[in-house]
Amino acid sequence: MAATIRRTRPPNTDLARLIEASGASHKSLALRVNQLARASGIETDYSHTSVANWARRGMTPKWPIPKLLAQAIAERLGRPVRLEEIGMGEAEAPDANVGLDFPRDPTDAIRTATSFWSSVNRRDFLAGSGFAASAFTVPVTRWLVSPADDTADHAGGRRVGRADLDELREAADDARRWDSRYGGGNWKAGSVTTCLRERATPLLRGSFSDDVGRDLFSVTAELSRLAGWTAFDVGEHEVAQRHFIQALRLARAGADVQLGCYVLTTMAMQSLLRGFTNEAVDMAQGAFERAKHNAVPKVLAFAKLIEARAHARGGDPRSASRALAGSEDLLARANERSGDEPVWIDFYDHARLSADATEVFRDLKDPRAVLAWNRQAAAMPPGVFTRSVGMRLAIVGTAHLQARDLDRGLELGNRSVDILARVESIRALDYVREFNDALAPWRREPAVREFVHRTRRELGVAA
């Protein structure tokens, strides 16, 4: 059952009178609130006892339940009902701007990040809000102007030591592995938000030297980026956006310019996949230019890769090819000096570049190039990068459909479903939807109808 805010207060007689006037039983009212909550993407299990507690004991449920309760009563009365009428006028939605701030002062940055982490609850947080590319404007501008704070020491509670940092790094490593294998919806990958709230927050409020502080800010920035990535992967884009903003601010507090570059590149990737291709190009290019004297080649190569993908989504083959070639050149340089890259970029190698290149040329509707790059991407091990392999199969299958090869396309589409059925990732399912869209010319074919039915049955992908 959803948590309830307990307050010492008299019975809510306003609510009790309105429920009586509506003619609704406590049981039917609880059922209707649960239905409205579920329609809003919130799972609740309120009962007649819950409604009795609200009316007789003056308890107030967490937002947005007061709003839904007023709606349920309004349906019975046949007129609008204000929160004040049910005695819950003081109930407020979470601050719509929580997590969007990018404070100039490091102490304010700690306060902003920890406040956001304490507010995140994926069942009811920011109900009804959505991703807005414009929310990245101030954070990106401030990071580009100054990607590193001058100092990182802090005087607070308990003394933070290296052992504390090792624990956070281990949590980040664990989350990365589980996310790659099983997707952001997996319970272990999603637990990184709990880690930020319960383990990182007390450390950020503690006492630490400049050296320890730099490392603490960097590892919490990576954890926040991972929390954003897992939220992004399961389609919670507004939560992901806020995690990314806080990750960028913490990377600046840690003077970790190359991590800031990586976070900004991830923000560009979210933007391009939400349809903001021009903004994504600007962010990827900005990340590269600001970090090109501070970051190792592999980090810069990833920025160029995402730039290429954004150009492809925008229908610019020349710019996409140029950026992709730049990424490949930087990867070659990285291989010559391997060993000095941060652990969070170790996934990016030539096989991964090739896999993303298949998507670049699928978007450019060049199936011949897709198939050529796919031969180089085949080295990606499915046991380690389960989601990526499943998505690539859908991409290559789409390329075969673009080349009018239905049989080969369906073969790869079915293999993609075999893999992605084991992964909890809304983002991965988008690739299956795009594959299904490419099947439009063959909609009446029995094999196509069976495949579409399979994706609906096993993955929940609408036709």
C-alpha positions as a Python dict, from the first residue, in 0.01 Angstrom:
ca = {
    (1, 'M'): (0, 0, 0),
    (2, 'A'): (125, 349, -75),
    (3, 'A'): (281, 533, 217),
    (4, 'T'): (68, 780, 414),
    (5, 'I'): (181, 1097, 590),
    (6, 'R'): (81, 1066, 956),
    (7, 'R'): (-24, 1383, 1133),
    (8, 'T'): (-168, 1459, 1474),
    (9, 'R'): (-493, 1624, 1381),
    (10, 'P'): (-868, 1586, 1439),
    (11, 'P'): (-1091, 1382, 1211),
    (12, 'N'): (-1138, 1519, 860),
    (13, 'T'): (-1504, 1610, 895),
    (14, 'D'): (-1508, 1789, 559),
    (15, 'L'): (-1407, 1468, 383),
    (16, 'A'): (-1649, 1258, 587),
    (17, 'R'): (-1944, 1488, 502),
    (18, 'L'): (-1858, 1491, 132),
    (19, 'I'): (-1824, 1112, 117),
    (20, 'E'): (-2165, 1080, 282),
    (21, 'A'): (-2314, 1329, 37),
    (22, 'S'): (-2170, 1136, -257),
    (23, 'G'): (-2332, 814, -145),
    (24, 'A'): (-2010, 621, -200),
    (25, 'S'): (-1899, 346, 33),
    (26, 'H'): (-1542, 352, 164),
    (27, 'K'): (-1474, 32, -31),
    (28, 'S'): (-1601, 165, -365),
    (29, 'L'): (-1416, 493, -316),
    (30, 'A'): (-1089, 310, -245),
    (31, 'L'): (-1140, 96, -555),
    (32, 'R'): (-1197, 403, -773),
    (33, 'V'): (-885, 578, -632),
    (34, 'N'): (-680, 268, -715),
    (35, 'Q'): (-818, 269, -1070),
    (36, 'L'): (-737, 637, -1120),
    (37, 'A'): (-390, 589, -976),
    (38, 'R'): (-323, 294, -1206),
    (39, 'A'): (-432, 503, -1505),
    (40, 'S'): (-170, 759, -1396),
    (41, 'G'): (103, 495, -1386),
    (42, 'I'): (93, 455, -1004),
    (43, 'E'): (34, 119, -837),
    (44, 'T'): (-171, 151, -516),
    (45, 'D'): (-369, -91, -303),
    (46, 'Y'): (-598, 128, -90),
    (47, 'S'): (-888, -32, 95),
    (48, 'H'): (-1193, 80, 291),
    (49, 'T'): (-963, 108, 593),
    (50, 'S'): (-749, 362, 409),
    (51, 'V'): (-1051, 582, 336),
    (52, 'A'): (-1164, 549, 698),
    (53, 'N'): (-820, 664, 814),
    (54, 'W'): (-838, 968, 589),
    (55, 'A'): (-1183, 1066, 714),
    (56, 'R'): (-1187, 958, 1080),
    (57, 'R'): (-820, 997, 1176),
    (58, 'G'): (-736, 1298, 961),
    (59, 'M'): (-455, 1118, 777),
    (60, 'T'): (-345, 1261, 442),
    (61, 'P'): (-222, 1030, 163),
    (62, 'K'): (83, 1122, -43),
    (63, 'W'): (47, 1328, -358),
    (64, 'P'): (-118, 1283, -609),
    (65, 'I'): (-370, 1069, -416),
    (66, 'P'): (-556, 1372, -269),
    (67, 'K'): (-616, 1496, -624),
    (68, 'L'): (-742, 1151, -732),
    (69, 'L'): (-962, 1123, -424),
    (70, 'A'): (-1122, 1458, -507),
    (71, 'Q'): (-1175, 1334, -864),
    (72, 'A'): (-1340, 1012, -745),
    (73, 'I'): (-1581, 1205, -521),
    (74, 'A'): (-1647, 1457, -800),
    (75, 'E'): (-1757, 1173, -1027),
    (76, 'R'): (-2016, 1072, -769),
    (77, 'L'): (-2140, 1426, -709),
    (78, 'G'): (-2142, 1524, -1075),
    (79, 'R'): (-1946, 1845, -1014),
    (80, 'P'): (-1582, 1952, -964),
    (81, 'V'): (-1441, 1909, -612),
    (82, 'R'): (-1154, 2121, -483),
    (83, 'L'): (-889, 1992, -245),
    (84, 'E'): (-1008, 2238, 17),
    (85, 'E'): (-1353, 2076, 12),
    (86, 'I'): (-1212, 1741, 118),
    (87, 'G'): (-998, 1899, 389),
    (88, 'M'): (-673, 1848, 201),
    (89, 'G'): (-608, 2197, 70),
    (90, 'E'): (-258, 2188, 215),
    (91, 'A'): (-165, 1881, 9),
    (92, 'E'): (78, 1980, -262),
    (93, 'A'): (244, 1814, -557),
    (94, 'P'): (619, 1762, -541),
    (95, 'D'): (815, 2067, -655),
    (96, 'A'): (803, 2052, -1033),
    (97, 'N'): (1158, 2191, -1048),
    (98, 'V'): (1320, 1948, -805),
    (99, 'G'): (1637, 1808, -960),
    (100, 'L'): (1647, 2061, -1243),
    (101, 'D'): (1867, 2317, -1066),
    (102, 'F'): (2238, 2349, -1141),
    (103, 'P'): (2366, 2566, -853),
    (104, 'R'): (2687, 2764, -887),
    (105, 'D'): (2786, 2702, -525),
    (106, 'P'): (2913, 2348, -441),
    (107, 'T'): (2734, 2344, -104),
    (108, 'D'): (2407, 2428, -276),
    (109, 'A'): (2482, 2155, -530),
    (110, 'I'): (2502, 1897, -249),
    (111, 'R'): (2172, 2022, -106),
    (112, 'T'): (2001, 2012, -445),
    (113, 'A'): (2119, 1661, -534),
    (114, 'T'): (2038, 1504, -199),
    (115, 'S'): (1697, 1672, -189),
    (116, 'F'): (1619, 1528, -531),
    (117, 'W'): (1732, 1178, -436),
    (118, 'S'): (1516, 1188, -125),
    (119, 'S'): (1214, 1286, -335),
    (120, 'V'): (1237, 1023, -607),
    (121, 'N'): (967, 760, -588),
    (122, 'R'): (894, 609, -927),
    (123, 'R'): (533, 534, -843),
    (124, 'D'): (420, 889, -778),
    (125, 'F'): (707, 1126, -849),
    (126, 'L'): (637, 1399, -1101),
    (127, 'A'): (312, 1244, -1220),
    (128, 'G'): (215, 1393, -1551),
    (129, 'S'): (545, 1570, -1620),
    (130, 'G'): (765, 1487, -1915),
    (131, 'F'): (1103, 1534, -2076),
    (132, 'A'): (1186, 1891, -2186),
    (133, 'A'): (1504, 1956, -2382),
    (134, 'S'): (1494, 2319, -2269),
    (135, 'A'): (1560, 2204, -1911),
    (136, 'F'): (1915, 2115, -2018),
    (137, 'T'): (1994, 2470, -2131),
    (138, 'V'): (2119, 2621, -1803),
    (139, 'P'): (2308, 2308, -1683),
    (140, 'V'): (2483, 2267, -2018),
    (141, 'T'): (2572, 2636, -2040),
    (142, 'R'): (2713, 2650, -1687),
    (143, 'W'): (2916, 2333, -1734),
    (144, 'L'): (3060, 2455, -2064),
    (145, 'V'): (3156, 2787, -1903),
    (146, 'S'): (3319, 2621, -1601),
    (147, 'P'): (3346, 2240, -1592),
    (148, 'A'): (3544, 2226, -1263),
    (149, 'D'): (3493, 2385, -920),
    (150, 'D'): (3792, 2534, -741),
    (151, 'T'): (3766, 2333, -418),
    (152, 'A'): (3590, 2020, -296),
    (153, 'D'): (3652, 2005, 80),
    (154, 'H'): (3353, 2010, 313),
    (155, 'A'): (3294, 2035, 689),
    (156, 'G'): (2991, 1844, 807),
    (157, 'G'): (2916, 1522, 990),
    (158, 'R'): (3120, 1202, 998),
    (159, 'R'): (3465, 1187, 843),
    (160, 'V'): (3463, 1033, 496),
    (161, 'G'): (3749, 799, 405),
    (162, 'R'): (3874, 596, 112),
    (163, 'A'): (3687, 285, 227),
    (164, 'D'): (3360, 473, 185),
    (165, 'L'): (3453, 560, -173),
    (166, 'D'): (3545, 198, -250),
    (167, 'E'): (3199, 90, -139),
    (168, 'L'): (3033, 337, -374),
    (169, 'R'): (3258, 234, -664),
    (170, 'E'): (3166, -129, -607),
    (171, 'A'): (2796, -38, -616),
    (172, 'A'): (2847, 151, -944),
    (173, 'D'): (3038, -140, -1101),
    (174, 'D'): (2766, -383, -996),
    (175, 'A'): (2489, -162, -1137),
    (176, 'R'): (2668, -129, -1472),
    (177, 'R'): (2701, -505, -1509),
    (178, 'W'): (2338, -575, -1427),
    (179, 'D'): (2211, -297, -1650),
    (180, 'S'): (2407, -430, -1950),
    (181, 'R'): (2280, -783, -1902),
    (182, 'Y'): (1922, -736, -1791),
    (183, 'G'): (1816, -375, -1859),
    (184, 'G'): (1725, -78, -1642),
    (185, 'G'): (1403, -239, -1518),
    (186, 'N'): (1593, -511, -1337),
    (187, 'W'): (1560, -470, -960),
    (188, 'K'): (1935, -463, -900),
    (189, 'A'): (2011, -205, -1168),
    (190, 'G'): (1731, 13, -1033),
    (191, 'S'): (1861, -6, -676),
    (192, 'V'): (2124, 259, -752),
    (193, 'T'): (1873, 530, -653),
    (194, 'T'): (1849, 370, -310),
    (195, 'C'): (2227, 371, -293),
    (196, 'L'): (2234, 743, -365),
    (197, 'R'): (1973, 820, -103),
    (198, 'E'): (2091, 591, 174),
    (199, 'R'): (2468, 559, 121),
    (200, 'A'): (2592, 854, -84),
    (201, 'T'): (2382, 1126, 80),
    (202, 'P'): (2528, 1086, 433),
    (203, 'L'): (2879, 1093, 285),
    (204, 'L'): (2816, 1413, 90),
    (205, 'R'): (2692, 1573, 412),
    (206, 'G'): (3003, 1460, 599),
    (207, 'S'): (3351, 1603, 637),
    (208, 'F'): (3621, 1541, 379),
    (209, 'S'): (3941, 1685, 240),
    (210, 'D'): (3978, 1831, -106),
    (211, 'D'): (4131, 1510, -247),
    (212, 'V'): (3868, 1281, -95),
    (213, 'G'): (3597, 1527, -194),
    (214, 'R'): (3700, 1524, -558),
    (215, 'D'): (3676, 1146, -569),
    (216, 'L'): (3351, 1142, -370),
    (217, 'F'): (3186, 1386, -608),
    (218, 'S'): (3308, 1189, -909),
    (219, 'V'): (3177, 853, -792),
    (220, 'T'): (2842, 1001, -686),
    (221, 'A'): (2822, 1170, -1026),
    (222, 'E'): (2869, 832, -1192),
    (223, 'L'): (2605, 677, -965),
    (224, 'S'): (2362, 956, -1052),
    (225, 'R'): (2437, 905, -1422),
    (226, 'L'): (2366, 533, -1379),
    (227, 'A'): (2041, 608, -1197),
    (228, 'G'): (1946, 834, -1486),
    (229, 'W'): (2039, 570, -1739),
    (230, 'T'): (1827, 301, -1574),
    (231, 'A'): (1531, 541, -1550),
    (232, 'F'): (1582, 636, -1916),
    (233, 'D'): (1597, 270, -2014),
    (234, 'V'): (1256, 200, -1862),
    (235, 'G'): (1095, 509, -2014),
    (236, 'E'): (1098, 742, -1710),
    (237, 'H'): (1251, 1029, -1904),
    (238, 'E'): (1164, 1313, -1666),
    (239, 'V'): (1337, 1133, -1375),
    (240, 'A'): (1633, 1041, -1595),
    (241, 'Q'): (1674, 1402, -1704),
    (242, 'R'): (1702, 1520, -1345),
    (243, 'H'): (1953, 1249, -1255),
    (244, 'F'): (2169, 1350, -1553),
    (245, 'I'): (2161, 1716, -1452),
    (246, 'Q'): (2272, 1631, -1099),
    (247, 'A'): (2541, 1398, -1234),
    (248, 'L'): (2680, 1681, -1448),
    (249, 'R'): (2683, 1917, -1148),
    (250, 'L'): (2858, 1661, -926),
    (251, 'A'): (3117, 1592, -1197),
    (252, 'R'): (3192, 1965, -1196),
    (253, 'A'): (3226, 1957, -816),
    (254, 'G'): (3476, 1675, -858),
    (255, 'A'): (3666, 1865, -1130),
    (256, 'D'): (3619, 1549, -1337),
    (257, 'V'): (3600, 1703, -1683),
    (258, 'Q'): (3603, 1379, -1875),
    (259, 'L'): (3319, 1237, -1665),
    (260, 'G'): (3130, 1561, -1728),
    (261, 'C'): (3192, 1509, -2099),
    (262, 'Y'): (3050, 1157, -2074),
    (263, 'V'): (2744, 1273, -1878),
    (264, 'L'): (2676, 1552, -2127),
    (265, 'T'): (2711, 1303, -2411),
    (266, 'T'): (2454, 1080, -2239),
    (267, 'M'): (2222, 1381, -2211),
    (268, 'A'): (2269, 1434, -2585),
    (269, 'M'): (2174, 1072, -2645),
    (270, 'Q'): (1854, 1111, -2443),
    (271, 'S'): (1771, 1426, -2638),
    (272, 'L'): (1818, 1265, -2979),
    (273, 'L'): (1606, 965, -2885),
    (274, 'R'): (1333, 1202, -2765),
    (275, 'G'): (1335, 1373, -3106),
    (276, 'F'): (1553, 1679, -3029),
    (277, 'T'): (1825, 1611, -3283),
    (278, 'N'): (1960, 1966, -3320),
    (279, 'E'): (1996, 2004, -2945),
    (280, 'A'): (2167, 1665, -2931),
    (281, 'V'): (2421, 1770, -3193),
    (282, 'D'): (2499, 2087, -2998),
    (283, 'M'): (2545, 1898, -2671),
    (284, 'A'): (2765, 1627, -2820),
    (285, 'Q'): (2981, 1882, -2998),
    (286, 'G'): (3000, 2097, -2684),
    (287, 'A'): (3104, 1799, -2473),
    (288, 'F'): (3381, 1716, -2720),
    (289, 'E'): (3516, 2068, -2755),
    (290, 'R'): (3515, 2142, -2381),
    (291, 'A'): (3691, 1817, -2288),
    (292, 'K'): (3924, 1757, -2583),
    (293, 'H'): (4230, 1866, -2382),
    (294, 'N'): (4128, 1680, -2065),
    (295, 'A'): (3962, 1354, -2168),
    (296, 'V'): (4117, 1033, -2295),
    (297, 'P'): (4051, 944, -2661),
    (298, 'K'): (3788, 682, -2582),
    (299, 'V'): (3567, 932, -2397),
    (300, 'L'): (3598, 1177, -2684),
    (301, 'A'): (3526, 899, -2931),
    (302, 'F'): (3195, 829, -2760),
    (303, 'A'): (3098, 1196, -2790),
    (304, 'K'): (3165, 1179, -3163),
    (305, 'L'): (2958, 860, -3189),
    (306, 'I'): (2653, 1023, -3035),
    (307, 'E'): (2704, 1325, -3259),
    (308, 'A'): (2697, 1088, -3557),
    (309, 'R'): (2375, 928, -3436),
    (310, 'A'): (2213, 1270, -3390),
    (311, 'H'): (2312, 1379, -3742),
    (312, 'A'): (2167, 1055, -3879),
    (313, 'R'): (1837, 1109, -3698),
    (314, 'G'): (1837, 1457, -3846),
    (315, 'G'): (1887, 1318, -4199),
    (316, 'D'): (2239, 1458, -4255),
    (317, 'P'): (2448, 1172, -4403),
    (318, 'R'): (2761, 1379, -4466),
    (319, 'S'): (2789, 1510, -4109),
    (320, 'A'): (2698, 1168, -3967),
    (321, 'S'): (2971, 996, -4167),
    (322, 'R'): (3227, 1260, -4070),
    (323, 'A'): (3150, 1228, -3699),
    (324, 'L'): (3152, 848, -3718),
    (325, 'A'): (3492, 853, -3887),
    (326, 'G'): (3615, 1085, -3612),
    (327, 'S'): (3497, 840, -3348),
    (328, 'E'): (3672, 553, -3524),
    (329, 'D'): (4000, 748, -3544),
    (330, 'L'): (3985, 832, -3174),
    (331, 'L'): (3918, 469, -3086),
    (332, 'A'): (4229, 369, -3280),
    (333, 'R'): (4428, 620, -3073),
    (334, 'A'): (4272, 480, -2755),
    (335, 'N'): (4385, 129, -2844),
    (336, 'E'): (4742, 254, -2875),
    (337, 'R'): (4736, 387, -2518),
    (338, 'S'): (4494, 146, -2350),
    (339, 'G'): (4504, 115, -1976),
    (340, 'D'): (4441, 474, -1872),
    (341, 'E'): (4067, 488, -1941),
    (342, 'P'): (3814, 517, -1657),
    (343, 'V'): (3621, 199, -1594),
    (344, 'W'): (3287, 352, -1693),
    (345, 'I'): (3394, 384, -2058),
    (346, 'D'): (3541, 35, -2098),
    (347, 'F'): (3229, -83, -2286),
    (348, 'Y'): (3317, 134, -2585),
    (349, 'D'): (3524, -56, -2836),
    (350, 'H'): (3518, -108, -3212),
    (351, 'A'): (3245, -371, -3188),
    (352, 'R'): (3023, -126, -3002),
    (353, 'L'): (3101, 150, -3253),
    (354, 'S'): (3006, -89, -3533),
    (355, 'A'): (2681, -177, -3360),
    (356, 'D'): (2586, 190, -3330),
    (357, 'A'): (2695, 249, -3688),
    (358, 'T'): (2427, 2, -3798),
    (359, 'E'): (2172, 232, -3634),
    (360, 'V'): (2326, 538, -3799),
    (361, 'F'): (2285, 389, -4144),
    (362, 'R'): (1947, 236, -4072),
    (363, 'D'): (1826, 589, -3992),
    (364, 'L'): (1985, 707, -4316),
    (365, 'K'): (1806, 420, -4499),
    (366, 'D'): (2131, 272, -4631),
    (367, 'P'): (2085, -105, -4579),
    (368, 'R'): (2408, -195, -4760),
    (369, 'A'): (2612, 9, -4511),
    (370, 'V'): (2413, -140, -4222),
    (371, 'L'): (2504, -493, -4326),
    (372, 'A'): (2870, -402, -4377),
    (373, 'W'): (2898, -254, -4027),
    (374, 'N'): (2702, -543, -3878),
    (375, 'R'): (2974, -788, -3981),
    (376, 'Q'): (3215, -593, -3761),
    (377, 'A'): (2967, -566, -3473),
    (378, 'A'): (2918, -942, -3449),
    (379, 'A'): (3194, -966, -3189),
    (380, 'M'): (2966, -825, -2917),
    (381, 'P'): (2904, -1112, -2670),
    (382, 'P'): (2531, -1158, -2599),
    (383, 'G'): (2593, -1281, -2245),
    (384, 'V'): (2754, -951, -2148),
    (385, 'F'): (2561, -699, -2359),
    (386, 'T'): (2228, -878, -2384),
    (387, 'R'): (2020, -569, -2451),
    (388, 'S'): (2261, -424, -2709),
    (389, 'V'): (2271, -747, -2908),
    (390, 'G'): (1892, -775, -2909),
    (391, 'M'): (1856, -415, -3029),
    (392, 'R'): (2118, -463, -3300),
    (393, 'L'): (1932, -766, -3435),
    (394, 'A'): (1617, -553, -3465),
    (395, 'I'): (1816, -279, -3640),
    (396, 'V'): (1975, -516, -3890),
    (397, 'G'): (1642, -687, -3944),
    (398, 'T'): (1494, -346, -4028),
    (399, 'A'): (1775, -292, -4280),
    (400, 'H'): (1685, -619, -4452),
    (401, 'L'): (1326, -498, -4472),
    (402, 'Q'): (1451, -172, -4625),
    (403, 'A'): (1630, -393, -4883),
    (404, 'R'): (1295, -576, -4943),
    (405, 'D'): (1423, -904, -4791),
    (406, 'L'): (1127, -1006, -4577),
    (407, 'D'): (1242, -1359, -4491),
    (408, 'R'): (1582, -1254, -4355),
    (409, 'G'): (1426, -957, -4180),
    (410, 'L'): (1173, -1176, -3999),
    (411, 'E'): (1444, -1424, -3903),
    (412, 'L'): (1645, -1152, -3730),
    (413, 'G'): (1331, -996, -3583),
    (414, 'N'): (1243, -1325, -3414),
    (415, 'R'): (1596, -1364, -3281),
    (416, 'S'): (1571, -1013, -3140),
    (417, 'V'): (1249, -1100, -2959),
    (418, 'D'): (1414, -1416, -2821),
    (419, 'I'): (1679, -1201, -2652),
    (420, 'L'): (1476, -896, -2552),
    (421, 'A'): (1208, -1107, -2385),
    (422, 'R'): (1469, -1158, -2109),
    (423, 'V'): (1546, -786, -2073),
    (424, 'E'): (1343, -521, -1890),
    (425, 'S'): (1398, -217, -2112),
    (426, 'I'): (1136, 12, -2263),
    (427, 'R'): (1411, 163, -2478),
    (428, 'A'): (1490, -176, -2630),
    (429, 'L'): (1125, -229, -2716),
    (430, 'D'): (1130, 91, -2922),
    (431, 'Y'): (1359, -89, -3166),
    (432, 'V'): (1105, -371, -3202),
    (433, 'R'): (831, -111, -3264),
    (434, 'E'): (1045, 45, -3537),
    (435, 'F'): (1094, -301, -3688),
    (436, 'N'): (718, -358, -3682),
    (437, 'D'): (663, -23, -3853),
    (438, 'A'): (897, -134, -4132),
    (439, 'L'): (678, -442, -4183),
    (440, 'A'): (390, -224, -4306),
    (441, 'P'): (420, -327, -4677),
    (442, 'W'): (369, -693, -4579),
    (443, 'R'): (97, -655, -4315),
    (444, 'R'): (-129, -915, -4478),
    (445, 'E'): (140, -1186, -4492),
    (446, 'P'): (63, -1468, -4242),
    (447, 'A'): (423, -1476, -4115),
    (448, 'V'): (415, -1102, -4052),
    (449, 'R'): (84, -1119, -3870),
    (450, 'E'): (220, -1398, -3653),
    (451, 'F'): (535, -1199, -3573),
    (452, 'V'): (339, -888, -3478),
    (453, 'H'): (113, -1101, -3260),
    (454, 'R'): (423, -1251, -3095),
    (455, 'T'): (569, -910, -3010),
    (456, 'R'): (236, -809, -2859),
    (457, 'R'): (209, -1132, -2660),
    (458, 'E'): (569, -1159, -2533),
    (459, 'L'): (686, -800, -2520),
    (460, 'G'): (369, -597, -2493),
    (461, 'V'): (454, -409, -2814),
    (462, 'A'): (140, -266, -2971),
    (463, 'A'): (79, -335, -3338),
}
